[in-house]
Short mmCIF file of C-alpha atoms in Angstrom, two decimals:
data_model
loop_
_atom_site.label_atom_id
_atom_site.label_comp_id
_atom_site.label_asym_id
_atom_site.label_seq_id
_atom_site.Cartn_x
_atom_site.Cartn_y
_atom_site.Cartn_z
CA MET P 1026 -0.09 -44.91 -6.40
CA LYS P 1027 1.01 -47.07 -9.10
CA LEU P 1028 -0.98 -45.22 -11.54
CA MET P 1029 0.49 -42.19 -10.63
CA THR P 1030 4.01 -43.26 -10.73
CA LEU P 1031 3.10 -44.83 -14.42
CA ALA P 1032 1.82 -41.11 -15.28
CA PHE P 1033 5.22 -39.32 -13.83
CA LYS P 1034 7.36 -41.95 -16.07
CA SER P 1035 4.87 -41.23 -19.13
CA ILE P 1036 5.19 -37.29 -19.03
CA SER P 1037 8.96 -37.77 -18.42
CA ASN P 1038 9.48 -39.28 -21.53
CA ARG P 1039 8.19 -35.81 -23.33
CA LYS P 1040 10.20 -33.77 -21.61
CA VAL P 1041 10.16 -30.61 -24.08
CA SER P 1042 6.55 -30.36 -24.63
CA VAL P 1043 5.63 -31.18 -20.70
CA LEU P 1044 8.11 -28.56 -19.73
CA LEU P 1045 6.84 -26.25 -21.95
CA THR P 1046 3.28 -26.64 -20.74
CA LEU P 1047 4.33 -26.79 -17.05
CA PHE P 1048 6.19 -23.15 -17.73
CA THR P 1049 2.77 -21.51 -19.08
CA ILE P 1050 0.40 -22.91 -16.57
CA ALA P 1051 3.12 -21.66 -13.81
CA ILE P 1052 3.34 -18.28 -15.23
CA SER P 1053 -0.42 -17.79 -15.25
CA VAL P 1054 -0.19 -19.01 -11.36
CA MET P 1055 2.19 -16.77 -10.87
CA LEU P 1056 0.21 -13.80 -12.38
CA LEU P 1057 -2.94 -14.85 -11.21
CA LEU P 1058 -1.69 -14.90 -7.69
CA SER P 1059 0.39 -12.05 -7.79
CA ILE P 1060 -2.78 -9.67 -9.28
CA GLU P 1061 -4.73 -10.83 -6.80
CA ARG P 1062 -2.21 -10.39 -4.14
CA VAL P 1063 -1.61 -6.80 -5.02
CA ARG P 1064 -5.07 -6.08 -5.47
CA GLN P 1065 -6.01 -7.13 -2.03
CA GLU P 1066 -2.93 -5.43 -0.48
CA ALA P 1067 -3.77 -2.21 -2.60
CA LYS P 1068 -7.34 -2.28 -1.02
CA HIS P 1069 -6.17 -2.46 2.36
CA SER P 1070 -3.74 0.16 1.90
CA PHE P 1071 -6.02 2.47 0.08
CA SER P 1072 -8.63 1.75 3.23
CA SER P 1073 -6.06 2.02 6.16
CA THR P 1074 -4.46 5.49 4.73
CA ILE P 1075 -6.28 7.26 7.60
CA SER P 1076 -7.98 5.46 10.21
CA GLY P 1077 -10.14 7.26 13.41
CA THR P 1078 -10.88 10.34 11.80
CA ASP P 1079 -14.78 11.33 11.75
CA LEU P 1080 -14.65 14.18 9.69
CA ILE P 1081 -12.45 15.82 6.99
CA VAL P 1082 -13.26 19.65 6.60
CA GLY P 1083 -11.91 22.04 3.78
CA ALA P 1084 -13.43 24.54 1.22
CA ARG P 1085 -16.64 23.51 -0.91
CA THR P 1086 -15.49 20.98 -3.37
CA GLY P 1087 -16.52 17.55 -4.03
CA ASP P 1088 -16.01 14.59 -1.63
CA ILE P 1089 -13.92 12.83 -3.33
CA GLN P 1090 -11.67 15.57 -4.45
CA LEU P 1091 -11.45 16.79 -0.69
CA LEU P 1092 -10.53 13.36 0.37
CA LEU P 1093 -7.63 12.88 -2.35
CA SER P 1094 -6.25 16.48 -1.91
CA SER P 1095 -5.88 16.39 1.83
CA VAL P 1096 -5.33 12.96 2.59
CA PHE P 1097 -3.50 11.28 -0.61
CA ARG P 1098 -1.74 14.42 -1.88
CA ILE P 1099 -3.38 13.89 -5.14
CA GLY P 1100 -4.64 16.96 -6.69
CA HIS P 1101 -4.82 20.53 -5.59
CA ALA P 1102 -7.67 22.21 -3.09
CA ASN P 1103 -9.20 24.75 -5.32
CA ASN P 1104 -9.23 27.04 -2.06
CA GLY P 1105 -8.59 26.94 1.41
CA LEU P 1106 -10.83 27.99 4.61
CA SER P 1107 -10.17 30.69 7.05
CA TRP P 1108 -8.14 30.37 10.68
CA GLN P 1109 -11.35 31.86 11.75
CA SER P 1110 -13.60 29.14 10.67
CA TYR P 1111 -11.20 26.67 11.74
CA GLN P 1112 -11.34 28.43 15.22
CA TYR P 1113 -14.97 28.38 15.33
CA ILE P 1114 -15.82 24.74 14.42
CA LYS P 1115 -13.08 23.90 16.93
CA GLN P 1116 -14.70 24.92 19.69
CA GLN P 1117 -18.07 22.94 18.79
CA LYS P 1118 -19.70 20.71 21.21
CA GLY P 1119 -18.40 17.40 21.08
CA VAL P 1120 -15.09 17.78 19.19
CA ALA P 1121 -12.58 15.88 20.88
CA TRP P 1122 -9.37 17.10 18.45
CA THR P 1123 -8.83 18.89 15.54
CA ILE P 1124 -5.42 18.53 12.82
CA PRO P 1125 -5.02 21.73 10.70
CA ILE P 1126 -3.62 20.96 7.70
CA SER P 1127 -1.81 23.66 5.16
CA LEU P 1128 -0.68 22.18 1.74
CA GLY P 1129 1.11 23.66 -1.35
CA ASP P 1130 4.55 23.39 -0.81
CA SER P 1131 6.94 20.73 -2.02
CA HIS P 1132 10.79 19.50 -1.78
CA LYS P 1133 12.32 17.85 -4.21
CA GLY P 1134 9.06 16.14 -5.36
CA PHE P 1135 7.55 15.53 -2.14
CA SER P 1136 4.70 17.14 -0.70
CA VAL P 1137 5.25 19.63 2.56
CA LEU P 1138 2.18 19.54 5.17
CA GLY P 1139 2.11 22.16 7.79
CA SER P 1140 0.41 21.29 10.83
CA ASP P 1141 1.07 21.53 14.64
CA GLU P 1142 1.65 19.01 17.34
CA SER P 1143 -1.73 17.67 17.35
CA TYR P 1144 -0.66 16.03 14.04
CA PHE P 1145 1.53 13.73 15.92
CA LYS P 1146 -0.95 13.16 18.70
CA TYR P 1147 -3.93 12.46 17.05
CA TYR P 1148 -3.23 10.87 13.49
CA ARG P 1149 -4.24 7.73 13.03
CA TYR P 1150 -3.58 4.80 10.17
CA GLY P 1151 -4.50 1.50 9.69
CA ASN P 1152 -5.94 0.08 12.78
CA LYS P 1153 -6.03 3.11 14.61
CA GLN P 1154 -2.31 2.88 15.27
CA ASN P 1155 -0.34 6.27 15.92
CA LEU P 1156 2.66 7.40 13.98
CA ALA P 1157 5.75 6.68 15.43
CA PHE P 1158 9.34 7.66 15.40
CA SER P 1159 12.06 5.56 13.66
CA GLN P 1160 14.57 8.53 14.77
CA GLY P 1161 14.21 11.85 16.39
CA ARG P 1162 11.36 13.65 17.78
CA PRO P 1163 8.23 15.88 16.67
CA PHE P 1164 9.36 19.21 15.69
CA HIS P 1165 9.70 22.20 18.62
CA ASN P 1166 9.56 25.42 16.85
CA ALA P 1167 9.22 26.62 13.25
CA GLN P 1168 12.72 25.86 12.27
CA GLU P 1169 12.32 22.05 12.45
CA VAL P 1170 10.98 19.52 10.14
CA VAL P 1171 9.78 15.85 10.59
CA LEU P 1172 10.26 13.64 7.42
CA GLY P 1173 8.38 10.86 6.19
CA SER P 1174 10.44 7.36 5.70
CA GLU P 1175 10.54 7.47 2.17
CA VAL P 1176 11.60 11.03 2.02
CA ALA P 1177 14.50 10.08 4.47
CA LYS P 1178 15.68 6.91 2.55
CA GLN P 1179 15.29 8.23 -0.84
CA LEU P 1180 16.93 11.59 -0.29
CA HIS P 1181 19.36 10.18 2.26
CA TYR P 1182 18.63 12.44 4.99
CA HIS P 1183 19.62 12.62 8.26
CA LEU P 1184 18.90 14.09 11.72
CA GLY P 1185 20.43 17.62 12.16
CA GLN P 1186 20.31 18.21 8.12
CA LYS P 1187 19.23 21.52 6.78
CA ILE P 1188 16.57 21.60 4.02
CA ILE P 1189 15.02 24.20 1.80
CA VAL P 1190 11.36 23.88 1.14
CA ALA P 1191 9.95 25.27 -2.27
CA HIS P 1192 6.64 27.05 -3.40
CA GLY P 1193 4.50 24.51 -5.77
CA MET P 1194 3.54 21.15 -5.99
CA GLY P 1195 5.80 18.25 -8.05
CA ASN P 1196 9.25 18.17 -9.27
CA THR P 1197 9.24 21.62 -10.58
CA SER P 1198 8.65 24.46 -8.26
CA PHE P 1199 7.79 28.16 -8.59
CA HIS P 1200 10.03 29.62 -6.01
CA HIS P 1201 12.97 28.30 -3.40
CA HIS P 1202 12.42 29.28 -0.02
CA ASP P 1203 16.22 29.79 0.71
CA ASP P 1204 15.76 32.47 3.38
CA ASN P 1205 14.29 29.69 5.78
CA PRO P 1206 16.06 26.30 5.98
CA LEU P 1207 14.79 23.94 8.12
CA ILE P 1208 16.57 21.31 10.63
CA VAL P 1209 15.57 17.91 10.44
CA THR P 1210 14.81 16.81 14.10
CA GLY P 1211 12.78 13.76 13.11
CA ILE P 1212 12.26 10.90 10.60
CA LEU P 1213 8.94 8.79 11.03
CA ALA P 1214 8.69 5.09 11.05
CA PRO P 1215 7.19 3.56 7.89
CA THR P 1216 3.47 3.23 7.68
CA GLY P 1217 2.53 2.23 3.95
CA THR P 1218 0.43 5.50 3.47
CA PRO P 1219 1.25 8.81 1.94
CA VAL P 1220 2.88 9.96 5.70
CA ASP P 1221 5.66 8.32 4.16
CA LYS P 1222 6.22 10.61 1.32
CA THR P 1223 5.40 13.63 3.12
CA VAL P 1224 7.73 16.54 4.53
CA HIS P 1225 5.89 17.92 7.81
CA VAL P 1226 6.38 21.35 8.86
CA PRO P 1227 4.65 23.47 11.51
CA LEU P 1228 2.04 26.06 10.35
CA LYS P 1229 4.47 29.18 11.86
CA ALA P 1230 7.12 27.75 9.20
CA ILE P 1231 4.59 28.10 6.11
CA GLU P 1232 3.49 31.51 7.08
CA LEU P 1233 7.42 32.41 7.66
CA MET P 1234 8.05 31.10 4.28
CA HIS P 1235 5.41 33.18 2.53
CA GLY P 1236 6.17 36.04 4.60
CA PRO P 1237 8.25 39.03 3.91
CA LYS P 1238 11.96 38.10 2.67
CA HIS P 1239 14.86 38.35 5.66
CA SER P 1240 18.35 37.67 5.12
CA SER P 1241 18.66 34.97 7.46
CA THR P 1242 16.82 32.68 10.04
CA GLN P 1243 18.00 31.79 13.45
CA ILE P 1244 17.99 28.37 13.84
CA ILE P 1245 17.34 28.19 17.56
CA SER P 1246 18.49 24.61 18.15
CA ARG P 1247 22.08 23.18 18.95
CA LYS P 1248 23.70 19.89 18.67
CA ARG P 1249 23.26 17.81 21.57
CA SER P 1250 26.40 17.08 23.71
CA SER P 1251 26.96 13.75 25.69
CA ASP P 1252 26.69 15.90 28.91
CA ASP P 1253 23.18 16.85 28.15
CA HIS P 1254 22.36 13.12 27.70
CA ASP P 1255 20.88 12.48 31.25
CA HIS P 1256 18.94 15.80 31.28
CA ASP P 1257 17.56 15.24 28.06
CA HIS P 1258 16.27 11.85 28.45
CA ASP P 1259 14.48 12.67 31.51
CA HIS P 1260 12.86 15.76 29.79
CA ASP P 1261 12.06 13.97 26.82
CA HIS P 1262 10.14 11.15 28.77
CA ASP P 1263 7.30 13.43 29.25
CA HIS P 1264 6.66 13.47 25.86
CA ASP P 1265 4.20 10.75 24.82
CA HIS P 1266 5.45 10.73 21.01
CA ASP P 1267 9.34 11.61 21.45
CA HIS P 1268 11.40 8.65 20.50
CA ASP P 1269 14.99 10.47 21.15
CA HIS P 1270 16.01 6.87 22.64
CA ASP P 1271 15.77 5.22 19.19
CA HIS P 1272 18.81 7.30 17.73
CA ASP P 1273 20.78 7.72 21.10
CA HIS P 1274 22.77 4.71 19.79
CA ASP P 1275 23.52 6.00 16.66
CA GLU P 1276 26.67 7.68 16.38
CA HIS P 1277 26.48 8.62 12.95
CA LYS P 1278 23.45 10.98 13.56
CA GLU P 1279 23.38 14.34 14.62
CA VAL P 1280 20.74 14.88 17.56
CA ILE P 1281 19.22 18.24 17.64
CA ASP P 1282 17.96 19.79 20.74
CA SER P 1283 15.91 23.08 20.77
CA GLN P 1284 13.81 25.59 22.85
CA PRO P 1285 10.17 25.02 21.84
CA GLY P 1286 8.33 27.63 20.50
CA ASP P 1287 5.29 28.92 18.44
CA LEU P 1288 4.01 26.03 15.97
CA ILE P 1289 0.87 27.87 14.54
CA GLY P 1290 1.78 31.73 14.27
CA GLN P 1291 -1.11 33.55 12.77
CA PRO P 1292 -2.28 31.85 9.50
CA LYS P 1293 -4.62 33.48 7.50
CA GLN P 1294 -6.04 30.09 5.99
CA ILE P 1295 -5.35 26.63 6.08
CA THR P 1296 -6.35 23.68 3.26
CA ALA P 1297 -8.29 21.53 5.55
CA PHE P 1298 -8.45 20.07 8.95
CA LEU P 1299 -9.49 16.49 10.58
CA MET P 1300 -11.76 16.15 13.19
CA GLY P 1301 -12.57 13.50 15.88
CA PHE P 1302 -15.55 13.57 18.21
CA ASP P 1303 -16.35 12.25 22.06
CA SER P 1304 -19.11 10.55 20.39
CA PRO P 1305 -20.39 9.23 17.07
CA LEU P 1306 -23.77 11.01 17.70
CA TYR P 1307 -22.15 14.14 17.13
CA THR P 1308 -20.61 13.42 13.72
CA LEU P 1309 -23.59 13.81 11.58
CA GLN P 1310 -25.11 17.05 13.62
CA VAL P 1311 -21.65 18.66 13.28
CA ARG P 1312 -21.54 17.83 9.43
CA ARG P 1313 -24.88 19.42 8.99
CA ASN P 1314 -23.86 22.48 10.62
CA ILE P 1315 -20.52 22.54 8.73
CA ASN P 1316 -22.23 22.33 5.18
CA ILE P 1317 -24.75 25.15 5.67
CA TYR P 1318 -22.01 27.17 7.58
CA LYS P 1319 -23.03 30.79 6.20
CA PRO P 1320 -19.52 32.86 6.77
CA GLU P 1321 -18.02 30.54 3.84
CA ALA P 1322 -18.81 27.73 1.87
CA LEU P 1323 -17.36 24.27 3.44
CA SER P 1324 -17.62 20.64 2.93
CA ALA P 1325 -17.08 18.22 5.61
CA ILE P 1326 -17.07 14.38 4.57
CA MET P 1327 -16.72 11.21 6.33
CA PRO P 1328 -13.76 9.64 5.09
CA GLY P 1329 -14.65 6.00 5.63
CA VAL P 1330 -17.58 6.43 3.18
CA THR P 1331 -15.92 8.58 0.99
CA LEU P 1332 -13.06 5.98 0.66
CA ARG P 1333 -15.55 3.13 -0.02
CA GLU P 1334 -17.24 5.30 -2.82
CA LEU P 1335 -13.80 6.08 -4.07
CA TRP P 1336 -12.90 2.38 -4.18
CA SER P 1337 -16.25 1.30 -5.91
CA MET P 1338 -15.47 3.65 -8.79
CA LEU P 1339 -12.36 1.62 -8.99
CA ASP P 1340 -14.18 -1.61 -9.09
CA ILE P 1341 -14.08 -2.21 -12.84
CA ILE P 1342 -10.64 -2.21 -12.91
CA GLU P 1343 -10.77 -4.87 -10.23
CA LYS P 1344 -12.69 -7.03 -12.43
CA ILE P 1345 -10.40 -6.09 -15.70
CA LEU P 1346 -7.58 -7.39 -13.86
CA LEU P 1347 -9.07 -10.55 -12.53
CA LEU P 1348 -10.25 -11.17 -15.91
CA PHE P 1349 -7.22 -10.66 -17.25
CA SER P 1350 -5.65 -13.09 -14.99
CA ALA P 1351 -8.53 -15.68 -15.63
CA VAL P 1352 -7.69 -15.59 -19.47
CA VAL P 1353 -4.04 -15.96 -18.77
CA VAL P 1354 -4.78 -19.21 -16.64
CA LEU P 1355 -7.72 -20.65 -19.40
CA ILE P 1356 -4.86 -20.11 -22.49
CA SER P 1357 -2.14 -22.09 -20.20
CA LEU P 1358 -4.61 -24.80 -19.87
CA LEU P 1359 -5.84 -24.98 -23.39
CA GLY P 1360 -2.20 -25.15 -23.98
CA MET P 1361 -1.62 -28.28 -21.84
CA LEU P 1362 -4.91 -29.53 -23.78
CA THR P 1363 -3.38 -29.16 -26.91
CA THR P 1364 -0.17 -30.98 -26.12
CA LEU P 1365 -1.97 -33.83 -24.84
CA LEU P 1366 -4.38 -34.18 -27.67
CA SER P 1367 -1.42 -33.94 -30.66
CA SER P 1368 0.59 -36.22 -28.58
CA LEU P 1369 -2.30 -38.54 -28.56
CA SER P 1370 -2.21 -40.35 -32.02
CA GLN P 1371 1.46 -40.69 -31.32
CA ARG P 1372 0.77 -43.02 -28.29
CA ARG P 1373 -1.40 -45.20 -29.47
CA ARG P 1374 0.95 -48.12 -29.83
CA GLU P 1375 1.93 -47.21 -26.10
CA LEU P 1376 -1.96 -47.45 -25.18
CA ALA P 1377 -1.74 -51.02 -27.18
CA ILE P 1378 1.25 -52.09 -25.49
CA LEU P 1379 -0.43 -51.03 -22.05
CA ARG P 1380 -3.68 -53.28 -22.92
CA SER P 1381 -1.36 -55.98 -23.64
CA VAL P 1382 -0.08 -56.38 -20.39
CA GLY P 1383 -3.45 -56.27 -18.82
CA ALA P 1384 -4.57 -52.83 -18.66
CA ARG P 1385 -8.23 -51.85 -19.33
CA PRO P 1386 -9.94 -49.03 -21.28
CA ARG P 1387 -10.70 -47.42 -17.50
CA HIS P 1388 -7.26 -47.73 -16.52
CA ILE P 1389 -5.88 -45.70 -19.74
CA PHE P 1390 -8.76 -43.27 -18.71
CA ALA P 1391 -7.64 -42.93 -15.53
CA LEU P 1392 -3.93 -42.87 -16.83
CA MET P 1393 -4.75 -39.92 -18.90
CA ILE P 1394 -6.50 -37.90 -16.57
CA SER P 1395 -3.41 -38.53 -13.81
CA GLU P 1396 -1.08 -36.97 -16.27
CA ALA P 1397 -3.46 -34.14 -16.47
CA VAL P 1398 -3.72 -33.75 -12.85
CA LEU P 1399 0.24 -33.98 -12.55
CA ILE P 1400 1.31 -31.49 -15.07
CA THR P 1401 -1.25 -28.78 -13.67
CA ALA P 1402 -0.56 -29.79 -9.68
CA ILE P 1403 3.48 -29.32 -10.50
CA GLY P 1404 2.64 -26.33 -12.80
CA CYS P 1405 0.80 -24.68 -9.88
CA ALA P 1406 3.43 -25.75 -7.34
CA VAL P 1407 6.18 -23.98 -9.62
CA GLY P 1408 3.65 -20.93 -10.11
CA ILE P 1409 3.57 -20.24 -6.08
CA ALA P 1410 7.26 -20.63 -5.33
CA MET P 1411 7.37 -17.91 -8.74
CA PHE P 1412 5.06 -15.91 -6.92
CA TYR P 1413 6.65 -15.61 -3.60
CA VAL P 1414 9.92 -14.77 -5.30
CA ALA P 1415 8.12 -12.13 -7.35
CA ILE P 1416 6.75 -10.96 -4.41
CA LEU P 1417 10.28 -10.65 -2.61
CA ILE P 1418 11.84 -8.93 -5.42
CA GLY P 1419 8.90 -6.51 -6.13
CA LYS P 1420 7.85 -5.46 -2.71
CA GLY P 1421 10.31 -2.81 -2.37
CA ILE P 1422 9.49 -1.31 -5.88
CA LEU P 1423 5.65 -1.11 -4.75
CA GLN P 1424 6.56 0.22 -1.49
CA ALA P 1425 8.42 2.66 -2.74
CA HIS P 1426 6.52 4.06 -5.71
CA PHE P 1427 2.95 3.10 -5.22
CA GLY P 1428 2.66 3.35 -1.25
CA ILE P 1429 1.43 -0.21 -1.20
CA SER P 1430 2.75 -2.91 1.28
CA ILE P 1431 2.90 -6.33 0.51
CA SER P 1432 3.36 -8.78 3.50
CA ILE P 1433 4.95 -12.27 2.45
CA SER P 1434 2.35 -14.68 4.27
CA MET P 1435 0.55 -17.79 3.57
CA LEU P 1436 -1.96 -18.02 0.85
CA SER P 1437 -5.33 -16.75 1.77
CA ASN P 1438 -8.56 -18.87 1.62
CA TYR P 1439 -9.85 -17.13 -1.25
CA GLU P 1440 -5.93 -17.78 -3.17
CA LEU P 1441 -6.43 -21.26 -2.11
CA ALA P 1442 -9.95 -21.56 -3.85
CA LEU P 1443 -8.35 -20.12 -6.96
CA LEU P 1444 -6.01 -22.83 -7.12
CA SER P 1445 -8.80 -25.12 -6.49
CA VAL P 1446 -10.23 -23.98 -9.51
CA ILE P 1447 -7.38 -24.26 -11.68
CA MET P 1448 -6.99 -27.72 -10.51
CA PHE P 1449 -10.81 -28.64 -11.42
CA SER P 1450 -10.40 -26.90 -14.92
CA GLY P 1451 -7.10 -28.82 -15.36
CA THR P 1452 -8.54 -31.87 -14.62
CA LEU P 1453 -11.40 -30.83 -16.71
CA MET P 1454 -9.25 -30.28 -19.68
CA GLY P 1455 -7.48 -33.38 -19.10
CA ALA P 1456 -10.94 -35.39 -19.80
CA ILE P 1457 -10.80 -35.02 -23.23
CA PRO P 1458 -8.08 -36.61 -24.50
CA ALA P 1459 -8.88 -39.31 -21.88
CA VAL P 1460 -12.16 -40.10 -23.20
CA ARG P 1461 -10.65 -40.18 -26.65
CA ALA P 1462 -7.73 -42.76 -25.65
CA TYR P 1463 -10.37 -44.77 -23.80
CA PHE P 1464 -12.24 -45.09 -27.30
CA TYR P 1465 -8.62 -45.80 -28.96
CA SER P 1466 -8.18 -48.48 -26.67
CA LEU P 1467 -11.59 -50.06 -27.32
CA ASN P 1468 -10.93 -49.92 -31.08
CA ASP P 1469 -7.25 -51.01 -31.45
CA GLY P 1470 -7.32 -53.54 -28.47
CA MET P 1471 -4.03 -54.91 -28.22
CA SER P 1472 -2.69 -53.96 -31.77
CA ILE P 1473 -2.37 -50.65 -33.07
CA LYS P 1474 -4.90 -49.63 -35.74
CA VAL P 1475 -4.21 -46.85 -37.81
#
């Protein structure tokens, strides 16, 4: 304990150089932990985008391209598959459920996804979690739309608001379907997946928007009055995915009631569809049958396998990020070594004084090691504090722009292991000036010899 106290007082006499060294170590620790946490959370978010889906079926294309276009809304599907083929495959033995997906439209840069009620019933993410509503309910007819949480947040949309969908993807769209406005009836709870940045409409709405133009669209819905509350609550209780009670208490939101209508229509084709089976034994059999399906060229992929394949392609990026972090840490430790070595020749008088009061060469060695350990430990502690501050500030940005949800939690065992490596490396670096100080104290004794 006396040795650590002496080491603390010793580094306190060199505040400027020690503070600079502490700052570089803290920055490197913050960068290392931040990169590692983002990497792990990105991998988790990536793998949890879709869960509980056995097959994804689309027009013949590469496995990764089909996954990216249908699940991550990245890129475009070259072709669609016919509605007849979808209906035929849907009726195969062992199929528990299917979710049709139609893509290709957008709203102010956000992807529009057409589907039916099965989307809210069977789609899973994370650890087989259901989609939940923060406000409102699923669409009931072709004039209604459900928004992802980020869409509603960034565009400041609320229940009852009418929106216009445009043809084409991205911020630049080719045609606005002004004659088919849709009314917002639900806002999904955040999921940390591309669902948050998606506008969900019925398949029938896609058909109407791309069909013959007409002057106006009848919105078969009305604002709920206070007299309807009790009746509507009893009616909505029968729906597994209705969450009207979440927004009944919000006096600033328009609550929409409507008559159920056709959600599918007569589509000619869809982009893809998701499948779940009664037993895993059916998965490989149906997949093989789809891949050799003669009426049209189709691809059936297993999302879990394709996700692992896609992440393995990104493995080199992981290694580069880890290497970058390691280099930053190494540079900071080398900075500490440089500081200790440069001050060593100036401290020979201090070491001689310590010898004169009874310190032995091994005590001098232990003192120098203790200083290095103390500097590294304080640098790591400050770096951890900066890491949590950075996570607190940046978690919203990562969620909004990259869909990466980062939790503020205790350091993992792997992160603690990284800190242990840094502490060991700092001690090792401190051993170099400690050995030199040991021999200085032997040579100089109690009087400095320059």
